[in-house]
Amino acid sequence: MNKTLFLLLFTTMFFFSCEKKNVNTLRKATGKINTISVIIDDQLWNGEVGDSIRNKFASPVIGLPEEEPLFTINQYPAKLMEGFVTDSRIIIIVKKENINEFSLTRNQFATPQKVFRISGKTTSEILKILQSSAPKIIEISKETEIAENQRITSLSLLNIEKITKKFHITLKIPSGYLYSYQNNQFLWLKKEIPSGNTNILIYQLPYTTLKKDNNVIESIIKMRDSIGKLYIRGTELDTNMITDEGYAPYLFKLKLAGNETFETKGTWELKNDFMSGPFVNYSIADEKHNRILVLEGFCYSPSKEERDLMHELESIIKSITIL
């Protein structure tokens, strides 16, 4: 064989094997859900930059009755940018350098992983980049954690054919959930946990039920309160579930399963009772099936943190596929 050809083949095989080895040896990203590793030197962390990071990424979660941070932040100095730190699913690296830059690298040290880099020549430049890039970082990080929750879900042995047959949808239901109540138009799934319970409601209403105008939030509150009066109540008379009037719900518009959807976050309570907690309601305008399809998650976990419980419920609902 020609020596030049042999050398070319050997070199090609060498680089191919090295590249293949590099891809296959990416570690599995680890860490608790909704946790961000921030790589930043103490001098920046203990000043305005650190304050800005905490204000943006550890701000209170919308819709919870008690304050809980959007993300749990673990800070590490730049010299520790190795080992377990690089196994994190979400990493933000902040440095003072001779370039003003924001970038995102996927699966650099592990998978699945997002590594955000922010650098600036001065503290003021770093703060400007933080201000402009924070919404994008939060959006991508939320999507990453929703996907991770769906990936690690241990699927229930529950027969979901009932859900598919009633509502023409599929959902990834984790283990632990059981049917609490159901009829032709309504279904209630519940999971008991040490501190209380988590719940998923599925029901459908005529397409004209939801008025898509300035009164949409009023329509949603009226809708969910009527469902609470019909199906969800305490042990005493006149203790049905209602939307807590003391906390104005938050309304967002998004796409879910390819359809226009209203996301409502707020708190519920049992009328004339002491029980309460957070809820997230997704009202899907399913024009093809001429209906408003509603999926709601709520939990009851008094005196315990509820952020990750609600995150699980959101992950379940966002796994929806409309058939």
PDB file of N, CA and C in Angstrom, residues 70-151:
ATOM      1  N   LEU A  70     -36.978  31.335  42.396  1.00  0.00           N
ATOM      2  CA  LEU A  70     -37.187  30.779  41.069  1.00  0.00           C
ATOM      3  C   LEU A  70     -36.214  29.616  40.830  1.00  0.00           C
ATOM      4  N   PHE A  71     -34.942  29.829  41.146  1.00  0.00           N
ATOM      5  CA  PHE A  71     -33.921  28.793  41.078  1.00  0.00           C
ATOM      6  C   PHE A  71     -33.100  28.810  42.367  1.00  0.00           C
ATOM      7  N   THR A  72     -32.621  27.644  42.753  1.00  0.00           N
ATOM      8  CA  THR A  72     -31.649  27.560  43.844  1.00  0.00           C
ATOM      9  C   THR A  72     -30.277  27.820  43.239  1.00  0.00           C
ATOM     10  N   ILE A  73     -29.547  28.782  43.781  1.00  0.00           N
ATOM     11  CA  ILE A  73     -28.257  29.179  43.211  1.00  0.00           C
ATOM     12  C   ILE A  73     -27.116  28.673  44.080  1.00  0.00           C
ATOM     13  N   ASN A  74     -26.183  27.969  43.459  1.00  0.00           N
ATOM     14  CA  ASN A  74     -24.936  27.563  44.113  1.00  0.00           C
ATOM     15  C   ASN A  74     -23.794  28.309  43.458  1.00  0.00           C
ATOM     16  N   GLN A  75     -23.065  29.105  44.252  1.00  0.00           N
ATOM     17  CA  GLN A  75     -21.964  29.912  43.715  1.00  0.00           C
ATOM     18  C   GLN A  75     -20.625  29.247  43.970  1.00  0.00           C
ATOM     19  N   TYR A  76     -19.762  29.275  42.952  1.00  0.00           N
ATOM     20  CA  TYR A  76     -18.412  28.717  43.066  1.00  0.00           C
ATOM     21  C   TYR A  76     -17.425  29.690  42.430  1.00  0.00           C
ATOM     22  N   PRO A  77     -16.234  29.871  43.035  1.00  0.00           N
ATOM     23  CA  PRO A  77     -15.207  30.708  42.401  1.00  0.00           C
ATOM     24  C   PRO A  77     -14.678  30.036  41.138  1.00  0.00           C
ATOM     25  N   ALA A  78     -14.112  30.844  40.243  1.00  0.00           N
ATOM     26  CA  ALA A  78     -13.674  30.346  38.936  1.00  0.00           C
ATOM     27  C   ALA A  78     -12.641  29.225  39.042  1.00  0.00           C
ATOM     28  N   LYS A  79     -11.837  29.222  40.086  1.00  0.00           N
ATOM     29  CA  LYS A  79     -10.787  28.199  40.220  1.00  0.00           C
ATOM     30  C   LYS A  79     -11.369  26.798  40.442  1.00  0.00           C
ATOM     31  N   LEU A  80     -12.661  26.720  40.778  1.00  0.00           N
ATOM     32  CA  LEU A  80     -13.305  25.418  40.995  1.00  0.00           C
ATOM     33  C   LEU A  80     -14.055  24.940  39.755  1.00  0.00           C
ATOM     34  N   MET A  81     -13.738  25.537  38.585  1.00  0.00           N
ATOM     35  CA  MET A  81     -14.416  25.174  37.352  1.00  0.00           C
ATOM     36  C   MET A  81     -13.913  23.820  36.857  1.00  0.00           C
ATOM     37  N   GLU A  82     -14.187  22.813  37.636  1.00  0.00           N
ATOM     38  CA  GLU A  82     -13.780  21.451  37.294  1.00  0.00           C
ATOM     39  C   GLU A  82     -14.575  20.481  38.165  1.00  0.00           C
ATOM     40  N   GLY A  83     -14.422  19.209  37.913  1.00  0.00           N
ATOM     41  CA  GLY A  83     -15.055  18.192  38.749  1.00  0.00           C
ATOM     42  C   GLY A  83     -16.565  18.287  38.748  1.00  0.00           C
ATOM     43  N   PHE A  84     -17.157  18.147  39.939  1.00  0.00           N
ATOM     44  CA  PHE A  84     -18.614  18.052  40.049  1.00  0.00           C
ATOM     45  C   PHE A  84     -19.316  19.323  39.587  1.00  0.00           C
ATOM     46  N   VAL A  85     -18.635  20.451  39.636  1.00  0.00           N
ATOM     47  CA  VAL A  85     -19.263  21.708  39.220  1.00  0.00           C
ATOM     48  C   VAL A  85     -19.663  21.644  37.750  1.00  0.00           C
ATOM     49  N   THR A  86     -18.816  21.034  36.921  1.00  0.00           N
ATOM     50  CA  THR A  86     -19.099  20.970  35.490  1.00  0.00           C
ATOM     51  C   THR A  86     -20.114  19.886  35.145  1.00  0.00           C
ATOM     52  N   ASP A  87     -20.604  19.154  36.145  1.00  0.00           N
ATOM     53  CA  ASP A  87     -21.655  18.165  35.913  1.00  0.00           C
ATOM     54  C   ASP A  87     -23.047  18.787  35.986  1.00  0.00           C
ATOM     55  N   SER A  88     -23.114  20.041  36.401  1.00  0.00           N
ATOM     56  CA  SER A  88     -24.414  20.693  36.574  1.00  0.00           C
ATOM     57  C   SER A  88     -25.148  20.825  35.247  1.00  0.00           C
ATOM     58  N   ARG A  89     -26.473  20.755  35.303  1.00  0.00           N
ATOM     59  CA  ARG A  89     -27.291  20.874  34.104  1.00  0.00           C
ATOM     60  C   ARG A  89     -27.312  22.306  33.575  1.00  0.00           C
ATOM     61  N   ILE A  90     -27.296  23.279  34.501  1.00  0.00           N
ATOM     62  CA  ILE A  90     -27.310  24.690  34.108  1.00  0.00           C
ATOM     63  C   ILE A  90     -26.145  25.392  34.795  1.00  0.00           C
ATOM     64  N   ILE A  91     -25.291  26.013  34.001  1.00  0.00           N
ATOM     65  CA  ILE A  91     -24.117  26.716  34.522  1.00  0.00           C
ATOM     66  C   ILE A  91     -24.105  28.133  33.948  1.00  0.00           C
ATOM     67  N   ILE A  92     -23.886  29.099  34.807  1.00  0.00           N
ATOM     68  CA  ILE A  92     -23.676  30.482  34.367  1.00  0.00           C
ATOM     69  C   ILE A  92     -22.270  30.892  34.787  1.00  0.00           C
ATOM     70  N   ILE A  93     -21.439  31.256  33.823  1.00  0.00           N
ATOM     71  CA  ILE A  93     -20.062  31.685  34.090  1.00  0.00           C
ATOM     72  C   ILE A  93     -19.981  33.192  33.869  1.00  0.00           C
ATOM     73  N   VAL A  94     -19.583  33.902  34.902  1.00  0.00           N
ATOM     74  CA  VAL A  94     -19.478  35.360  34.819  1.00  0.00           C
ATOM     75  C   VAL A  94     -18.040  35.769  35.109  1.00  0.00           C
ATOM     76  N   LYS A  95     -17.431  36.509  34.164  1.00  0.00           N
ATOM     77  CA  LYS A  95     -16.023  36.915  34.314  1.00  0.00           C
ATOM     78  C   LYS A  95     -15.820  38.350  33.828  1.00  0.00           C
ATOM     79  N   LYS A  96     -14.824  38.988  34.413  1.00  0.00           N
ATOM     80  CA  LYS A  96     -14.397  40.285  33.920  1.00  0.00           C
ATOM     81  C   LYS A  96     -13.240  40.031  32.954  1.00  0.00           C
ATOM     82  N   GLU A  97     -13.467  40.314  31.658  1.00  0.00           N
ATOM     83  CA  GLU A  97     -12.472  40.057  30.621  1.00  0.00           C
ATOM     84  C   GLU A  97     -12.435  41.219  29.635  1.00  0.00           C
ATOM     85  N   ASN A  98     -11.528  41.137  28.659  1.00  0.00           N
ATOM     86  CA  ASN A  98     -11.371  42.225  27.691  1.00  0.00           C
ATOM     87  C   ASN A  98     -12.347  42.124  26.527  1.00  0.00           C
ATOM     88  N   ILE A  99     -13.517  41.578  26.773  1.00  0.00           N
ATOM     89  CA  ILE A  99     -14.531  41.469  25.737  1.00  0.00           C
ATOM     90  C   ILE A  99     -15.912  41.480  26.390  1.00  0.00           C
ATOM     91  N   ASN A 100     -16.843  42.203  25.774  1.00  0.00           N
ATOM     92  CA  ASN A 100     -18.228  42.212  26.250  1.00  0.00           C
ATOM     93  C   ASN A 100     -19.004  41.165  25.449  1.00  0.00           C
ATOM     94  N   GLU A 101     -19.460  40.123  26.122  1.00  0.00           N
ATOM     95  CA  GLU A 101     -20.023  39.002  25.367  1.00  0.00           C
ATOM     96  C   GLU A 101     -21.019  38.188  26.194  1.00  0.00           C
ATOM     97  N   PHE A 102     -22.019  37.669  25.483  1.00  0.00           N
ATOM     98  CA  PHE A 102     -22.942  36.678  26.056  1.00  0.00           C
ATOM     99  C   PHE A 102     -23.028  35.510  25.090  1.00  0.00           C
ATOM    100  N   SER A 103     -22.904  34.283  25.596  1.00  0.00           N
ATOM    101  CA  SER A 103     -22.973  33.120  24.717  1.00  0.00           C
ATOM    102  C   SER A 103     -23.620  31.951  25.442  1.00  0.00           C
ATOM    103  N   LEU A 104     -24.093  30.999  24.653  1.00  0.00           N
ATOM    104  CA  LEU A 104     -24.681  29.760  25.169  1.00  0.00           C
ATOM    105  C   LEU A 104     -24.017  28.582  24.480  1.00  0.00           C
ATOM    106  N   THR A 105     -23.526  27.638  25.272  1.00  0.00           N
ATOM    107  CA  THR A 105     -22.945  26.395  24.749  1.00  0.00           C
ATOM    108  C   THR A 105     -23.751  25.233  25.308  1.00  0.00           C
ATOM    109  N   ARG A 106     -24.126  24.313  24.443  1.00  0.00           N
ATOM    110  CA  ARG A 106     -24.906  23.155  24.870  1.00  0.00           C
ATOM    111  C   ARG A 106     -24.012  21.933  25.022  1.00  0.00           C
ATOM    112  N   ASN A 107     -24.212  21.210  26.127  1.00  0.00           N
ATOM    113  CA  ASN A 107     -23.532  19.932  26.370  1.00  0.00           C
ATOM    114  C   ASN A 107     -22.005  20.034  26.267  1.00  0.00           C
ATOM    115  N   GLN A 108     -21.434  21.045  26.891  1.00  0.00           N
ATOM    116  CA  GLN A 108     -19.985  21.228  26.823  1.00  0.00           C
ATOM    117  C   GLN A 108     -19.237  20.225  27.697  1.00  0.00           C
ATOM    118  N   PHE A 109     -19.703  20.029  28.920  1.00  0.00           N
ATOM    119  CA  PHE A 109     -19.018  19.137  29.851  1.00  0.00           C
ATOM    120  C   PHE A 109     -19.827  17.868  30.153  1.00  0.00           C
ATOM    121  N   ALA A 110     -21.134  17.958  30.004  1.00  0.00           N
ATOM    122  CA  ALA A 110     -22.029  16.848  30.325  1.00  0.00           C
ATOM    123  C   ALA A 110     -23.287  17.012  29.479  1.00  0.00           C
ATOM    124  N   THR A 111     -24.202  16.065  29.617  1.00  0.00           N
ATOM    125  CA  THR A 111     -25.440  16.133  28.845  1.00  0.00           C
ATOM    126  C   THR A 111     -26.617  15.616  29.669  1.00  0.00           C
ATOM    127  N   PRO A 112     -27.781  16.257  29.593  1.00  0.00           N
ATOM    128  CA  PRO A 112     -28.071  17.518  28.899  1.00  0.00           C
ATOM    129  C   PRO A 112     -27.574  18.702  29.734  1.00  0.00           C
ATOM    130  N   GLN A 113     -27.047  19.698  29.071  1.00  0.00           N
ATOM    131  CA  GLN A 113     -26.439  20.812  29.813  1.00  0.00           C
ATOM    132  C   GLN A 113     -26.495  22.097  29.005  1.00  0.00           C
ATOM    133  N   LYS A 114     -26.690  23.221  29.729  1.00  0.00           N
ATOM    134  CA  LYS A 114     -26.618  24.549  29.128  1.00  0.00           C
ATOM    135  C   LYS A 114     -25.566  25.348  29.902  1.00  0.00           C
ATOM    136  N   VAL A 115     -24.577  25.895  29.184  1.00  0.00           N
ATOM    137  CA  VAL A 115     -23.538  26.718  29.797  1.00  0.00           C
ATOM    138  C   VAL A 115     -23.644  28.126  29.232  1.00  0.00           C
ATOM    139  N   PHE A 116     -24.034  29.075  30.079  1.00  0.00           N
ATOM    140  CA  PHE A 116     -24.147  30.480  29.681  1.00  0.00           C
ATOM    141  C   PHE A 116     -22.882  31.215  30.132  1.00  0.00           C
ATOM    142  N   ARG A 117     -22.305  32.008  29.235  1.00  0.00           N
ATOM    143  CA  ARG A 117     -21.111  32.788  29.565  1.00  0.00           C
ATOM    144  C   ARG A 117     -21.409  34.278  29.408  1.00  0.00           C
ATOM    145  N   ILE A 118     -21.056  35.022  30.440  1.00  0.00           N
ATOM    146  CA  ILE A 118     -21.215  36.477  30.425  1.00  0.00           C
ATOM    147  C   ILE A 118     -19.875  37.086  30.802  1.00  0.00           C
ATOM    148  N   SER A 119     -19.346  37.934  29.923  1.00  0.00           N
ATOM    149  CA  SER A 119     -18.073  38.605  30.220  1.00  0.00           C
ATOM    150  C   SER A 119     -18.187  40.079  29.862  1.00  0.00           C
ATOM    151  N   GLY A 120     -17.468  40.889  30.607  1.00  0.00           N
ATOM    152  CA  GLY A 120     -17.483  42.317  30.362  1.00  0.00           C
ATOM    153  C   GLY A 120     -16.184  42.962  30.799  1.00  0.00           C
ATOM    154  N   LYS A 121     -15.870  44.083  30.170  1.00  0.00           N
ATOM    155  CA  LYS A 121     -14.629  44.784  30.505  1.00  0.00           C
ATOM    156  C   LYS A 121     -14.722  45.468  31.864  1.00  0.00           C
ATOM    157  N   THR A 122     -15.943  45.855  32.227  1.00  0.00           N
ATOM    158  CA  THR A 122     -16.153  46.538  33.507  1.00  0.00           C
ATOM    159  C   THR A 122     -17.385  45.945  34.198  1.00  0.00           C
ATOM    160  N   THR A 123     -17.532  46.282  35.454  1.00  0.00           N
ATOM    161  CA  THR A 123     -18.721  45.837  36.191  1.00  0.00           C
ATOM    162  C   THR A 123     -19.991  46.349  35.535  1.00  0.00           C
ATOM    163  N   SER A 124     -19.963  47.592  35.068  1.00  0.00           N
ATOM    164  CA  SER A 124     -21.140  48.178  34.416  1.00  0.00           C
ATOM    165  C   SER A 124     -21.521  47.414  33.165  1.00  0.00           C
ATOM    166  N   GLU A 125     -20.514  47.000  32.376  1.00  0.00           N
ATOM    167  CA  GLU A 125     -20.800  46.240  31.154  1.00  0.00           C
ATOM    168  C   GLU A 125     -21.385  44.869  31.486  1.00  0.00           C
ATOM    169  N   ILE A 126     -20.858  44.234  32.527  1.00  0.00           N
ATOM    170  CA  ILE A 126     -21.386  42.927  32.949  1.00  0.00           C
ATOM    171  C   ILE A 126     -22.847  43.069  33.374  1.00  0.00           C
ATOM    172  N   LEU A 127     -23.143  44.140  34.114  1.00  0.00           N
ATOM    173  CA  LEU A 127     -24.515  44.368  34.572  1.00  0.00           C
ATOM    174  C   LEU A 127     -25.470  44.594  33.399  1.00  0.00           C
ATOM    175  N   LYS A 128     -25.012  45.323  32.369  1.00  0.00           N
ATOM    176  CA  LYS A 128     -25.840  45.558  31.185  1.00  0.00           C
ATOM    177  C   LYS A 128     -26.153  44.245  30.480  1.00  0.00           C
ATOM    178  N   ILE A 129     -25.146  43.387  30.334  1.00  0.00           N
ATOM    179  CA  ILE A 129     -25.348  42.101  29.649  1.00  0.00           C
ATOM    180  C   ILE A 129     -26.264  41.209  30.478  1.00  0.00           C
ATOM    181  N   LEU A 130     -26.095  41.228  31.772  1.00  0.00           N
ATOM    182  CA  LEU A 130     -26.980  40.461  32.659  1.00  0.00           C
ATOM    183  C   LEU A 130     -28.425  40.904  32.494  1.00  0.00           C
ATOM    184  N   GLN A 131     -28.618  42.208  32.440  1.00  0.00           N
ATOM    185  CA  GLN A 131     -29.957  42.766  32.317  1.00  0.00           C
ATOM    186  C   GLN A 131     -30.637  42.306  31.023  1.00  0.00           C
ATOM    187  N   SER A 132     -29.890  42.335  29.927  1.00  0.00           N
ATOM    188  CA  SER A 132     -30.477  42.000  28.627  1.00  0.00           C
ATOM    189  C   SER A 132     -30.613  40.494  28.404  1.00  0.00           C
ATOM    190  N   SER A 133     -29.726  39.703  28.994  1.00  0.00           N
ATOM    191  CA  SER A 133     -29.714  38.261  28.723  1.00  0.00           C
ATOM    192  C   SER A 133     -30.508  37.433  29.732  1.00  0.00           C
ATOM    193  N   ALA A 134     -30.824  38.006  30.899  1.00  0.00           N
ATOM    194  CA  ALA A 134     -31.505  37.245  31.959  1.00  0.00           C
ATOM    195  C   ALA A 134     -32.818  36.604  31.492  1.00  0.00           C
ATOM    196  N   PRO A 135     -33.709  37.330  30.775  1.00  0.00           N
ATOM    197  CA  PRO A 135     -34.959  36.683  30.341  1.00  0.00           C
ATOM    198  C   PRO A 135     -34.727  35.443  29.489  1.00  0.00           C
ATOM    199  N   LYS A 136     -33.745  35.492  28.593  1.00  0.00           N
ATOM    200  CA  LYS A 136     -33.443  34.341  27.731  1.00  0.00           C
ATOM    201  C   LYS A 136     -32.886  33.187  28.559  1.00  0.00           C
ATOM    202  N   ILE A 137     -31.996  33.496  29.508  1.00  0.00           N
ATOM    203  CA  ILE A 137     -31.420  32.452  30.367  1.00  0.00           C
ATOM    204  C   ILE A 137     -32.522  31.772  31.169  1.00  0.00           C
ATOM    205  N   ILE A 138     -33.431  32.566  31.728  1.00  0.00           N
ATOM    206  CA  ILE A 138     -34.522  32.007  32.534  1.00  0.00           C
ATOM    207  C   ILE A 138     -35.425  31.129  31.678  1.00  0.00           C
ATOM    208  N   GLU A 139     -35.776  31.604  30.484  1.00  0.00           N
ATOM    209  CA  GLU A 139     -36.654  30.835  29.598  1.00  0.00           C
ATOM    210  C   GLU A 139     -36.030  29.486  29.233  1.00  0.00           C
ATOM    211  N   ILE A 140     -34.765  29.499  28.811  1.00  0.00           N
ATOM    212  CA  ILE A 140     -34.086  28.260  28.410  1.00  0.00           C
ATOM    213  C   ILE A 140     -33.905  27.341  29.611  1.00  0.00           C
ATOM    214  N   SER A 141     -33.584  27.906  30.771  1.00  0.00           N
ATOM    215  CA  SER A 141     -33.385  27.098  31.980  1.00  0.00           C
ATOM    216  C   SER A 141     -34.681  26.426  32.410  1.00  0.00           C
ATOM    217  N   LYS A 142     -35.792  27.139  32.322  1.00  0.00           N
ATOM    218  CA  LYS A 142     -37.097  26.551  32.656  1.00  0.00           C
ATOM    219  C   LYS A 142     -37.412  25.392  31.715  1.00  0.00           C
ATOM    220  N   GLU A 143     -37.191  25.599  30.417  1.00  0.00           N
ATOM    221  CA  GLU A 143     -37.433  24.543  29.438  1.00  0.00           C
ATOM    222  C   GLU A 143     -36.551  23.324  29.719  1.00  0.00           C
ATOM    223  N   THR A 144     -35.302  23.572  30.088  1.00  0.00           N
ATOM    224  CA  THR A 144     -34.366  22.491  30.396  1.00  0.00           C
ATOM    225  C   THR A 144     -34.858  21.674  31.582  1.00  0.00           C
ATOM    226  N   GLU A 145     -35.331  22.341  32.611  1.00  0.00           N
ATOM    227  CA  GLU A 145     -35.766  21.645  33.816  1.00  0.00           C
ATOM    228  C   GLU A 145     -37.097  20.919  33.620  1.00  0.00           C
ATOM    229  N   ILE A 146     -37.975  21.482  32.797  1.00  0.00           N
ATOM    230  CA  ILE A 146     -39.218  20.784  32.458  1.00  0.00           C
ATOM    231  C   ILE A 146     -38.892  19.486  31.718  1.00  0.00           C
ATOM    232  N   ALA A 147     -37.979  19.585  30.730  1.00  0.00           N
ATOM    233  CA  ALA A 147     -37.583  18.401  29.962  1.00  0.00           C
ATOM    234  C   ALA A 147     -36.915  17.363  30.854  1.00  0.00           C
ATOM    235  N   GLU A 148     -36.101  17.815  31.804  1.00  0.00           N
ATOM    236  CA  GLU A 148     -35.427  16.884  32.704  1.00  0.00           C
ATOM    237  C   GLU A 148     -36.432  16.182  33.608  1.00  0.00           C
ATOM    238  N   ASN A 149     -37.413  16.927  34.104  1.00  0.00           N
ATOM    239  CA  ASN A 149     -38.439  16.321  34.953  1.00  0.00           C
ATOM    240  C   ASN A 149     -39.234  15.276  34.188  1.00  0.00           C
ATOM    241  N   GLN A 150     -39.525  15.564  32.933  1.00  0.00           N
ATOM    242  CA  GLN A 150     -40.238  14.595  32.104  1.00  0.00           C
ATOM    243  C   GLN A 150     -39.370  13.374  31.820  1.00  0.00           C
ATOM    244  N   ARG A 151     -38.061  13.597  31.656  1.00  0.00           N
ATOM    245  CA  ARG A 151     -37.154  12.484  31.342  1.00  0.00           C
ATOM    246  C   ARG A 151     -37.001  11.526  32.517  1.00  0.00           C
TER     247      ARG A 151
END
